[in-house]
Amino acid sequence: TFSHMSSSNGLTFLKTRVSELDLSTLPITSMSSSWKIQSNSSLFSIKLPNTLTQISASYLLKDNTALRYVDLSNTQLAAIYDYMFQSCSVLETVKLPTTCTAINKYAFNSAGVNSFDFCNVTTIGQNAFQSTKFTTVELPSTLTSIGKQAFSYSYSLTDVVVNCPLTSDAQQLFYYCTVLVNATMNTTYIPTGCFQGCRSLVNVYLPSTPPTLASSSAFPTSNTGFKLHIPAGTLSAYSSATNWSALTSYFVEDSPLS
């Protein structure tokens, strides 16, 4: 049992053969850098303490290469912390608590996640989902902040739908997602290098009001068959909008977005 531990104590599980770890009943609220649950090649599932509100230990669950299931749903965490699941290469399911509003930088870098319920998340940090195994991503309107290269180098990603506001912080959002084919951009801003290196991208669907476009180089226009799909009757607006005017030869008036 771990019931004697307090928030000031730590615990190390490093290169063990533990397959399941249930810490849900530990009466602690914080995990500091003295906690290390890393590089366990047999660890399949883990539950963190129900009373947990904060993790200040970067890389807390790094390199657990057999980890598939993590239940955080009964914790009180406000964020998934920096590098928390980095290189958990077969990770499939992470159940978030309703209190979680942020996915911090590199939180799932090189992790195996291929789907994600953004639930109450409003903030995604830079490189948070870099090199993951998503095939599709739909970003809900409830997201308010996304960092640089948040979904970069996702080599399985074929379709994206962006329904949330973007800012310049989200530059190179889908950088080198090399099998990405279709992107629906229901947003008001498209950042620099948004689709840089997306050598399979051929269809970008756009709304009736031209989003602010940081640079015409946001799109890989040299891709064979590349098209920018805009709603019927909006060609004049796009053709006169800053940076869009350089892309008129790629417009097709058939976007289903309003």
Coordinates of C-alpha atoms in Angstrom, one line a residue:
T1 CA 0.0 0.0 0.0
F2 CA 1.0 3.6 -0.6
S3 CA -1.5 5.2 1.8
H4 CA 1.2 6.6 4.1
M5 CA 2.6 8.9 1.5
S6 CA 2.1 12.6 1.5
S7 CA 2.4 15.3 -1.2
S8 CA 6.0 15.9 -0.2
N9 CA 7.1 12.3 -0.9
G10 CA 8.0 10.8 -4.3
L11 CA 8.1 7.5 -5.8
T12 CA 10.2 6.0 -8.6
F13 CA 9.2 3.3 -11.0
L14 CA 12.0 3.1 -13.4
K15 CA 12.6 0.2 -15.8
T16 CA 10.5 -2.1 -13.7
R17 CA 8.4 -5.1 -14.8
V18 CA 5.2 -3.7 -13.3
S19 CA 2.2 -4.2 -15.7
E20 CA -0.5 -2.3 -13.9
L21 CA -0.2 0.6 -11.5
D22 CA -3.2 1.9 -9.5
L23 CA -2.4 4.9 -7.4
S24 CA -5.9 6.2 -7.3
T25 CA -6.3 6.0 -3.5
L26 CA -3.0 7.8 -2.7
P27 CA -4.0 10.9 -0.6
I28 CA -1.7 13.3 -2.5
T29 CA -2.5 16.5 -4.4
S30 CA 0.8 17.1 -6.2
M31 CA 3.5 15.1 -8.0
S32 CA 6.9 16.9 -8.1
S33 CA 10.1 16.0 -9.9
S34 CA 10.8 13.4 -7.2
W35 CA 8.1 11.3 -9.0
K36 CA 9.4 9.2 -11.9
I37 CA 7.3 6.5 -13.7
Q38 CA 9.5 6.1 -16.7
S39 CA 10.9 3.5 -19.1
N40 CA 8.8 0.6 -17.8
S41 CA 8.6 -1.8 -20.7
S42 CA 5.8 -3.9 -19.3
L43 CA 3.5 -1.1 -17.8
F44 CA 0.2 -1.5 -19.6
S45 CA -2.2 0.8 -17.6
I46 CA -2.0 3.4 -14.8
K47 CA -4.4 5.3 -12.6
L48 CA -3.2 8.4 -10.9
P49 CA -4.4 9.7 -7.5
N50 CA -8.0 10.9 -7.4
T51 CA -7.0 13.9 -5.3
L52 CA -4.2 15.0 -7.7
T53 CA -4.5 18.6 -8.7
Q54 CA -1.0 19.4 -10.0
I55 CA 2.0 17.8 -11.7
S56 CA 5.3 19.7 -11.8
A57 CA 7.3 16.7 -12.9
S58 CA 8.1 17.0 -16.6
Y59 CA 8.4 13.6 -18.4
L60 CA 6.4 11.9 -15.6
L61 CA 5.4 8.9 -17.8
K62 CA 8.0 9.2 -20.5
D63 CA 9.1 6.1 -22.5
N64 CA 6.6 3.6 -21.0
T65 CA 6.6 1.7 -24.3
A66 CA 3.8 -0.8 -23.4
L67 CA 1.5 1.8 -21.8
R68 CA -1.9 1.7 -23.6
Y69 CA -4.4 3.0 -21.0
V70 CA -4.3 5.9 -18.6
D71 CA -7.2 6.9 -16.4
L72 CA -7.1 10.5 -15.2
S73 CA -10.9 10.9 -15.1
N74 CA -11.2 11.0 -11.3
T75 CA -8.3 13.4 -10.7
Q76 CA -8.6 17.1 -10.4
L77 CA -5.8 18.0 -12.9
A78 CA -6.1 21.3 -14.7
A79 CA -3.5 20.3 -17.4
I80 CA -1.6 17.5 -19.0
Y81 CA 1.9 18.6 -18.2
D82 CA 5.0 19.1 -20.3
Y83 CA 6.3 16.0 -22.0
M84 CA 4.0 13.9 -19.8
F85 CA 3.5 11.0 -22.3
Q86 CA 6.5 11.6 -24.5
S87 CA 7.4 8.4 -26.5
C88 CA 4.7 6.3 -25.0
S89 CA 4.5 4.8 -28.4
V90 CA 1.5 2.4 -28.1
L91 CA -0.6 4.7 -25.9
E92 CA -4.2 4.4 -27.1
T93 CA -6.6 5.7 -24.4
V94 CA -6.3 8.7 -22.1
K95 CA -9.4 9.5 -20.0
L96 CA -9.3 13.2 -19.0
P97 CA -11.0 14.8 -16.0
T98 CA -13.5 17.5 -16.6
T99 CA -11.2 19.9 -14.9
C100 CA -8.5 19.6 -17.6
T101 CA -8.4 22.6 -19.8
A102 CA -4.8 22.5 -21.2
I103 CA -2.6 20.1 -23.0
N104 CA 0.9 21.5 -22.4
K105 CA 3.9 21.5 -24.7
Y106 CA 5.2 18.2 -26.1
A107 CA 2.7 16.4 -23.8
F108 CA 2.0 13.6 -26.3
N109 CA 5.1 14.0 -28.5
S110 CA 5.8 10.7 -30.3
A111 CA 3.0 9.0 -28.4
G112 CA 0.7 6.4 -30.0
V113 CA -2.6 8.2 -29.6
N114 CA -4.8 8.0 -32.7
S115 CA -7.9 9.7 -31.4
F116 CA -8.6 12.2 -28.7
D117 CA -11.6 13.7 -26.9
F118 CA -10.8 17.3 -26.3
C119 CA -13.7 17.5 -23.8
N120 CA -13.2 20.8 -21.9
V121 CA -9.7 21.6 -23.3
T122 CA -9.2 25.2 -24.4
T123 CA -5.4 25.3 -24.8
I124 CA -3.0 23.1 -26.8
G125 CA 0.7 23.9 -26.3
Q126 CA 3.4 23.8 -28.9
N127 CA 4.3 20.4 -30.4
A128 CA 1.7 18.9 -28.0
F129 CA 0.7 16.2 -30.5
Q130 CA 3.8 16.1 -32.6
S131 CA 4.5 12.7 -34.3
T132 CA 1.3 11.1 -33.0
K133 CA -0.8 8.5 -35.0
F134 CA -3.9 10.4 -35.7
T135 CA -5.6 9.7 -39.0
T136 CA -8.2 12.4 -38.6
V137 CA -8.3 15.5 -36.3
E138 CA -11.3 17.7 -35.6
L139 CA -10.5 20.8 -33.5
P140 CA -13.7 22.1 -31.8
S141 CA -14.8 25.7 -31.5
T142 CA -14.1 25.6 -27.8
L143 CA -10.4 25.7 -28.3
T144 CA -9.0 29.2 -27.9
S145 CA -5.2 28.8 -28.1
I146 CA -3.0 26.4 -30.1
G147 CA 0.8 26.6 -30.1
K148 CA 3.4 26.2 -32.8
Q149 CA 3.7 22.8 -34.7
A150 CA 1.0 21.3 -32.4
F151 CA 0.3 18.5 -34.8
S152 CA 3.5 18.5 -36.9
Y153 CA 5.1 15.4 -38.2
S154 CA 2.0 13.3 -37.9
Y155 CA 2.7 10.8 -40.6
S156 CA -0.7 9.0 -40.5
L157 CA -2.9 12.2 -40.6
T158 CA -5.0 12.4 -43.8
D159 CA -7.9 14.7 -42.8
V160 CA -8.2 17.7 -40.6
V161 CA -11.2 20.0 -39.6
V162 CA -10.4 23.2 -37.8
N163 CA -13.5 24.8 -36.2
C164 CA -11.6 27.0 -33.7
P165 CA -9.8 30.4 -33.9
L166 CA -6.1 30.4 -34.7
T167 CA -3.5 33.0 -34.1
S168 CA 0.1 33.5 -35.2
D169 CA 1.1 31.3 -32.3
A170 CA -0.1 28.3 -34.3
Q171 CA 2.4 28.7 -37.1
Q172 CA 3.4 25.5 -38.9
L173 CA 0.3 23.8 -37.3
F174 CA 0.4 20.8 -39.6
Y175 CA 4.1 21.0 -40.6
Y176 CA 5.2 18.0 -42.6
C177 CA 2.1 15.9 -42.2
T178 CA 3.1 14.2 -45.4
V179 CA 0.0 12.1 -46.1
L180 CA -2.5 14.9 -45.3
V181 CA -5.0 15.1 -48.2
N182 CA -8.0 17.2 -47.0
A183 CA -8.2 20.2 -44.7
T184 CA -11.4 22.1 -43.7
M185 CA -10.5 25.5 -42.3
N186 CA -13.6 27.0 -40.7
T187 CA -11.5 29.7 -39.0
T188 CA -10.7 33.4 -39.2
Y189 CA -6.9 33.1 -39.4
I190 CA -4.4 30.9 -41.2
P191 CA -0.9 31.1 -39.7
T192 CA 2.5 31.1 -41.4
G193 CA 3.5 27.7 -42.8
C194 CA 0.3 26.1 -41.7
F195 CA 0.6 23.3 -44.3
Q196 CA 4.3 23.5 -45.0
G197 CA 5.7 20.2 -46.2
C198 CA 2.2 18.6 -46.6
R199 CA 3.2 17.1 -49.9
S200 CA -0.1 15.2 -50.4
L201 CA -2.5 18.0 -49.6
V202 CA -4.8 18.7 -52.5
N203 CA -8.1 20.0 -51.0
V204 CA -8.5 23.0 -48.6
Y205 CA -12.1 24.0 -47.9
L206 CA -12.6 27.6 -46.8
P207 CA -15.5 29.7 -45.4
S208 CA -17.4 32.5 -47.1
T209 CA -15.4 35.3 -45.4
P210 CA -11.7 35.1 -46.3
P211 CA -9.7 34.3 -43.2
T212 CA -6.7 36.5 -42.5
L213 CA -3.9 34.8 -44.3
A214 CA -0.4 35.3 -42.8
S215 CA 1.3 34.3 -46.0
S216 CA 0.4 32.7 -49.3
S217 CA 3.2 30.2 -48.6
A218 CA 1.0 28.6 -45.9
F219 CA -0.2 26.2 -48.7
P220 CA 1.8 23.7 -50.7
T221 CA 0.6 25.0 -54.1
S222 CA 3.1 23.0 -56.0
N223 CA 1.3 19.8 -55.2
T224 CA -0.3 18.2 -58.2
G225 CA -4.1 19.0 -58.3
F226 CA -4.0 21.4 -55.4
K227 CA -7.2 23.3 -55.0
L228 CA -8.6 26.0 -52.6
H229 CA -12.4 25.3 -52.4
I230 CA -14.4 28.5 -51.6
P231 CA -18.2 29.0 -51.4
A232 CA -20.1 30.1 -54.5
G233 CA -20.1 33.8 -55.0
T234 CA -17.0 34.6 -52.9
L235 CA -14.4 34.7 -55.7
S236 CA -14.3 38.5 -55.8
A237 CA -13.8 38.7 -52.0
Y238 CA -11.0 36.2 -52.0
S239 CA -9.3 37.6 -55.1
S240 CA -9.0 41.0 -53.5
A241 CA -8.0 39.9 -50.0
T242 CA -4.5 40.3 -48.7
N243 CA -2.2 37.3 -49.7
W244 CA -5.2 35.5 -51.2
S245 CA -4.9 37.5 -54.4
A246 CA -1.7 35.6 -55.2
L247 CA -3.7 32.3 -55.1
T248 CA -6.5 33.0 -57.5
S249 CA -5.5 30.2 -60.0
Y250 CA -6.2 27.6 -57.3
F251 CA -9.8 28.7 -56.4
V252 CA -12.8 26.5 -57.1
E253 CA -16.2 27.8 -56.0
D254 CA -17.7 24.6 -54.4
S255 CA -16.9 24.7 -50.7
P256 CA -19.8 23.5 -48.5
L257 CA -18.9 26.0 -45.7
S258 CA -20.9 29.1 -45.1

